[in-house]
Amino acid sequence: MLVAPSILAADFGKLASEVKSICECGCDFVHIDVMDGHFVPNLTIGPVVIESIAKASTKPLDIHLMVQNNSFFVDLFAPFKPEFISFHIEEEKHAHRLAQKIRNLNIRPAVVLNPHSGLENIEYLLESLDMVLIMSVNPGFGGQKFIPNVLDKIKLLKDKIEIKNPQCLIEVDGGINDKNIQVLKEAGADIVVAGSYIFNGDYAKNIASLK
């Protein structure tokens, strides 16, 4: 299992130190939640902060856009050379075009599905993606409880991916801890995003428990 700590749960008063710590403690990616206050009812960070995170991180960045006007934000963050940029299918009218734009910037494109969104919304896109991010909470805030019925969605997505694009990864974000990590692995998850669980306590121990 690959682990991407969400810096949304970090101490922003010492953000560079927090990023260095999770990298030293064995994370695989640094997950960055970008919220614009419009698509979700929260406002997080912009390019100045992400530039600092990129300088502090020794692991690839995984940028999750929870915004309106996705293409604008892709242009804004592309210079930091993240591994992934993921965008919500619920907010994108030209998803195939945007995925291709991200790939043309030498970044791996990913699409995000909210808990209520069905796989039929992205089935036509699977061959164009490197990752699908399944939200297991409603996006906008950290510390929420895992929604169990997303497990069926992950299993179904895994079946579709094996037919259409076996290289495509499945990432899951929301309410993840050592109690549900096993069922997520069995369902087909490749990467998990965890915030509160990792940053509350011993970072190395918490990351290792998910792995």
CSV table of C-alpha atoms in Angstrom, one decimal:
chain,number,residue,atom,x,y,z
A,1,MET,CA,0.0,0.0,0.0
A,2,LEU,CA,1.3,3.4,-1.0
A,3,VAL,CA,0.6,6.2,1.6
A,4,ALA,CA,0.0,9.9,0.8
A,5,PRO,CA,-0.4,12.0,4.0
A,6,SER,CA,-2.7,14.9,3.6
A,7,ILE,CA,-0.9,18.1,4.7
A,8,LEU,CA,-4.3,19.6,5.4
A,9,ALA,CA,-3.9,17.9,8.9
A,10,ALA,CA,-0.4,19.2,9.4
A,11,ASP,CA,0.6,22.1,11.7
A,12,PHE,CA,0.8,25.0,9.2
A,13,GLY,CA,2.9,27.0,11.7
A,14,LYS,CA,5.8,24.7,11.0
A,15,LEU,CA,4.8,23.3,7.6
A,16,ALA,CA,8.2,22.8,6.1
A,17,SER,CA,9.2,20.8,9.1
A,18,GLU,CA,6.0,18.7,8.9
A,19,VAL,CA,6.6,17.9,5.2
A,20,LYS,CA,10.2,16.9,5.9
A,21,SER,CA,9.1,14.7,8.8
A,22,ILE,CA,6.5,12.7,6.8
A,23,CYS,CA,9.0,12.2,4.0
A,24,GLU,CA,11.6,10.9,6.4
A,25,CYS,CA,8.9,8.7,8.1
A,26,GLY,CA,8.3,6.7,4.9
A,27,CYS,CA,5.4,8.3,3.0
A,28,ASP,CA,5.2,7.8,-0.8
A,29,PHE,CA,3.6,11.0,-1.8
A,30,VAL,CA,2.7,14.4,-0.2
A,31,HIS,CA,-1.1,15.0,-0.8
A,32,ILE,CA,-2.1,18.6,-1.2
A,33,ASP,CA,-5.8,19.5,-0.9
A,34,VAL,CA,-6.5,22.7,-2.9
A,35,MET,CA,-9.9,24.2,-2.1
A,36,ASP,CA,-11.3,27.4,-3.5
A,37,GLY,CA,-14.2,28.1,-1.2
A,38,HIS,CA,-16.7,27.6,-4.2
A,39,PHE,CA,-16.6,24.0,-5.2
A,40,VAL,CA,-16.3,23.1,-1.5
A,41,PRO,CA,-17.1,25.2,1.6
A,42,ASN,CA,-13.5,25.7,2.6
A,43,LEU,CA,-10.5,27.6,1.5
A,44,THR,CA,-7.0,26.1,1.8
A,45,ILE,CA,-3.7,26.9,0.0
A,46,GLY,CA,-2.4,28.5,-3.2
A,47,PRO,CA,0.8,28.5,-5.2
A,48,VAL,CA,3.0,30.4,-2.7
A,49,VAL,CA,2.5,27.7,0.0
A,50,ILE,CA,2.7,24.9,-2.5
A,51,GLU,CA,6.1,26.2,-3.7
A,52,SER,CA,7.3,26.0,-0.1
A,53,ILE,CA,6.0,22.4,0.2
A,54,ALA,CA,7.7,21.4,-3.1
A,55,LYS,CA,11.0,22.8,-1.8
A,56,ALA,CA,10.7,20.9,1.5
A,57,SER,CA,9.5,17.6,0.1
A,58,THR,CA,11.7,14.7,-1.0
A,59,LYS,CA,8.7,12.8,-2.2
A,60,PRO,CA,6.4,13.5,-5.2
A,61,LEU,CA,3.5,15.8,-4.8
A,62,ASP,CA,-0.1,14.6,-5.3
A,63,ILE,CA,-2.3,17.7,-5.9
A,64,HIS,CA,-6.1,17.3,-5.4
A,65,LEU,CA,-8.1,20.1,-6.9
A,66,MET,CA,-11.4,20.9,-5.3
A,67,VAL,CA,-12.1,24.0,-7.3
A,68,GLN,CA,-14.0,25.6,-10.1
A,69,ASN,CA,-12.1,26.5,-13.2
A,70,ASN,CA,-9.8,23.5,-13.1
A,71,SER,CA,-7.8,24.4,-16.2
A,72,PHE,CA,-6.7,27.7,-14.5
A,73,PHE,CA,-5.5,25.8,-11.4
A,74,VAL,CA,-3.6,23.2,-13.5
A,75,ASP,CA,-1.7,26.1,-15.1
A,76,LEU,CA,-1.0,27.6,-11.7
A,77,PHE,CA,0.4,24.4,-10.2
A,78,ALA,CA,2.1,22.7,-13.1
A,79,PRO,CA,5.5,24.6,-12.6
A,80,PHE,CA,5.9,22.7,-9.3
A,81,LYS,CA,6.0,19.4,-11.3
A,82,PRO,CA,3.7,17.3,-9.1
A,83,GLU,CA,3.4,13.5,-9.9
A,84,PHE,CA,-0.4,13.7,-10.1
A,85,ILE,CA,-3.0,16.4,-10.5
A,86,SER,CA,-6.5,15.2,-9.9
A,87,PHE,CA,-9.8,17.1,-10.7
A,88,HIS,CA,-13.4,16.4,-9.8
A,89,ILE,CA,-15.5,15.0,-12.6
A,90,GLU,CA,-18.5,16.8,-11.0
A,91,GLU,CA,-17.0,20.2,-11.9
A,92,GLU,CA,-15.4,19.5,-15.3
A,93,LYS,CA,-17.4,19.8,-18.6
A,94,HIS,CA,-14.3,18.9,-20.8
A,95,ALA,CA,-12.7,16.1,-18.7
A,96,HIS,CA,-11.0,14.3,-21.6
A,97,ARG,CA,-9.4,17.6,-22.8
A,98,LEU,CA,-8.3,18.5,-19.3
A,99,ALA,CA,-6.7,15.0,-18.7
A,100,GLN,CA,-4.8,15.4,-22.0
A,101,LYS,CA,-3.7,18.9,-21.0
A,102,ILE,CA,-2.3,17.6,-17.7
A,103,ARG,CA,-0.5,14.7,-19.5
A,104,ASN,CA,1.0,17.2,-22.0
A,105,LEU,CA,2.5,19.0,-19.0
A,106,ASN,CA,4.3,15.8,-18.1
A,107,ILE,CA,2.0,15.3,-15.1
A,108,ARG,CA,-0.1,12.2,-14.5
A,109,PRO,CA,-3.8,12.9,-14.8
A,110,ALA,CA,-6.3,11.7,-12.3
A,111,VAL,CA,-10.1,12.1,-11.8
A,112,VAL,CA,-11.9,12.3,-8.5
A,113,LEU,CA,-15.4,10.9,-7.6
A,114,ASN,CA,-17.4,12.2,-4.7
A,115,PRO,CA,-19.2,9.5,-2.6
A,116,HIS,CA,-22.5,10.1,-4.4
A,117,SER,CA,-21.0,10.0,-7.9
A,118,GLY,CA,-21.3,6.8,-9.9
A,119,LEU,CA,-18.6,5.2,-12.0
A,120,GLU,CA,-20.6,5.8,-15.2
A,121,ASN,CA,-19.4,9.4,-15.0
A,122,ILE,CA,-15.8,8.3,-15.6
A,123,GLU,CA,-16.0,5.0,-17.5
A,124,TYR,CA,-15.4,6.7,-20.8
A,125,LEU,CA,-12.3,8.3,-19.4
A,126,LEU,CA,-10.5,5.4,-17.8
A,127,GLU,CA,-8.1,4.8,-20.7
A,128,SER,CA,-6.9,8.4,-20.5
A,129,LEU,CA,-6.1,8.3,-16.7
A,130,ASP,CA,-3.2,7.3,-14.6
A,131,MET,CA,-5.3,7.3,-11.4
A,132,VAL,CA,-8.9,7.5,-10.0
A,133,LEU,CA,-9.3,9.1,-6.6
A,134,ILE,CA,-12.4,7.8,-4.8
A,135,MET,CA,-13.6,10.0,-2.0
A,136,SER,CA,-14.7,8.1,1.1
A,137,VAL,CA,-16.0,11.3,2.8
A,138,ASN,CA,-17.6,14.3,1.4
A,139,PRO,CA,-14.8,16.7,0.5
A,140,GLY,CA,-14.1,20.0,2.2
A,141,PHE,CA,-12.9,19.2,5.7
A,142,GLY,CA,-10.5,16.8,7.4
A,143,GLY,CA,-11.3,14.5,10.3
A,144,GLN,CA,-14.5,12.9,8.8
A,145,LYS,CA,-15.7,9.3,9.2
A,146,PHE,CA,-15.2,6.8,6.5
A,147,ILE,CA,-18.3,6.0,4.4
A,148,PRO,CA,-18.4,2.2,4.2
A,149,ASN,CA,-20.4,1.8,1.0
A,150,VAL,CA,-17.6,3.2,-1.1
A,151,LEU,CA,-16.0,-0.2,-0.8
A,152,ASP,CA,-18.4,-1.6,-3.4
A,153,LYS,CA,-17.5,1.3,-5.7
A,154,ILE,CA,-13.8,0.5,-5.4
A,155,LYS,CA,-14.3,-3.2,-6.2
A,156,LEU,CA,-16.4,-2.4,-9.2
A,157,LEU,CA,-13.9,0.2,-10.4
A,158,LYS,CA,-11.1,-2.3,-10.0
A,159,ASP,CA,-12.9,-4.7,-12.3
A,160,LYS,CA,-13.4,-2.0,-14.9
A,161,ILE,CA,-9.8,-0.8,-14.7
A,162,GLU,CA,-8.4,-4.4,-15.2
A,163,ILE,CA,-10.3,-4.5,-18.5
A,164,LYS,CA,-9.8,-1.0,-19.8
A,165,ASN,CA,-6.5,0.3,-18.3
A,166,PRO,CA,-4.6,-2.1,-15.9
A,167,GLN,CA,-1.9,0.5,-15.2
A,168,CYS,CA,-4.4,3.0,-13.7
A,169,LEU,CA,-4.1,3.3,-9.9
A,170,ILE,CA,-6.9,3.6,-7.4
A,171,GLU,CA,-6.5,6.1,-4.6
A,172,VAL,CA,-8.9,6.5,-1.7
A,173,ASP,CA,-9.2,9.6,0.6
A,174,GLY,CA,-11.2,10.1,3.7
A,175,GLY,CA,-11.5,8.6,7.2
A,176,ILE,CA,-8.7,6.1,6.6
A,177,ASN,CA,-6.9,4.4,9.5
A,178,ASP,CA,-5.5,1.1,10.7
A,179,LYS,CA,-9.0,-0.3,11.3
A,180,ASN,CA,-10.2,-0.1,7.6
A,181,ILE,CA,-6.9,-0.3,5.7
A,182,GLN,CA,-7.2,-4.0,5.2
A,183,VAL,CA,-10.6,-3.9,3.6
A,184,LEU,CA,-9.5,-1.1,1.4
A,185,LYS,CA,-6.6,-3.2,0.1
A,186,GLU,CA,-8.8,-6.2,-0.5
A,187,ALA,CA,-11.3,-4.0,-2.4
A,188,GLY,CA,-8.5,-2.9,-4.8
A,189,ALA,CA,-7.0,0.4,-3.4
A,190,ASP,CA,-3.4,1.1,-4.4
A,191,ILE,CA,-2.8,4.4,-2.6
A,192,VAL,CA,-4.5,5.8,0.5
A,193,VAL,CA,-4.7,9.5,1.7
A,194,ALA,CA,-4.7,10.0,5.4
A,195,GLY,CA,-4.6,13.2,7.4
A,196,SER,CA,-5.7,13.1,11.0
A,197,TYR,CA,-4.7,9.5,11.5
A,198,ILE,CA,-1.1,10.2,10.4
A,199,PHE,CA,-0.5,13.6,12.0
A,200,ASN,CA,-2.0,12.7,15.4
A,201,GLY,CA,0.7,10.7,17.0
A,202,ASP,CA,3.9,9.0,15.8
A,203,TYR,CA,4.2,9.7,12.1
A,204,ALA,CA,6.5,6.8,11.3
A,205,LYS,CA,4.4,4.3,13.3
A,206,ASN,CA,1.1,5.5,11.7
A,207,ILE,CA,2.5,5.4,8.2
A,208,ALA,CA,3.9,2.0,8.8
A,209,SER,CA,0.6,0.7,10.2
A,210,LEU,CA,-1.1,1.6,6.9
A,211,LYS,CA,1.6,0.0,4.8
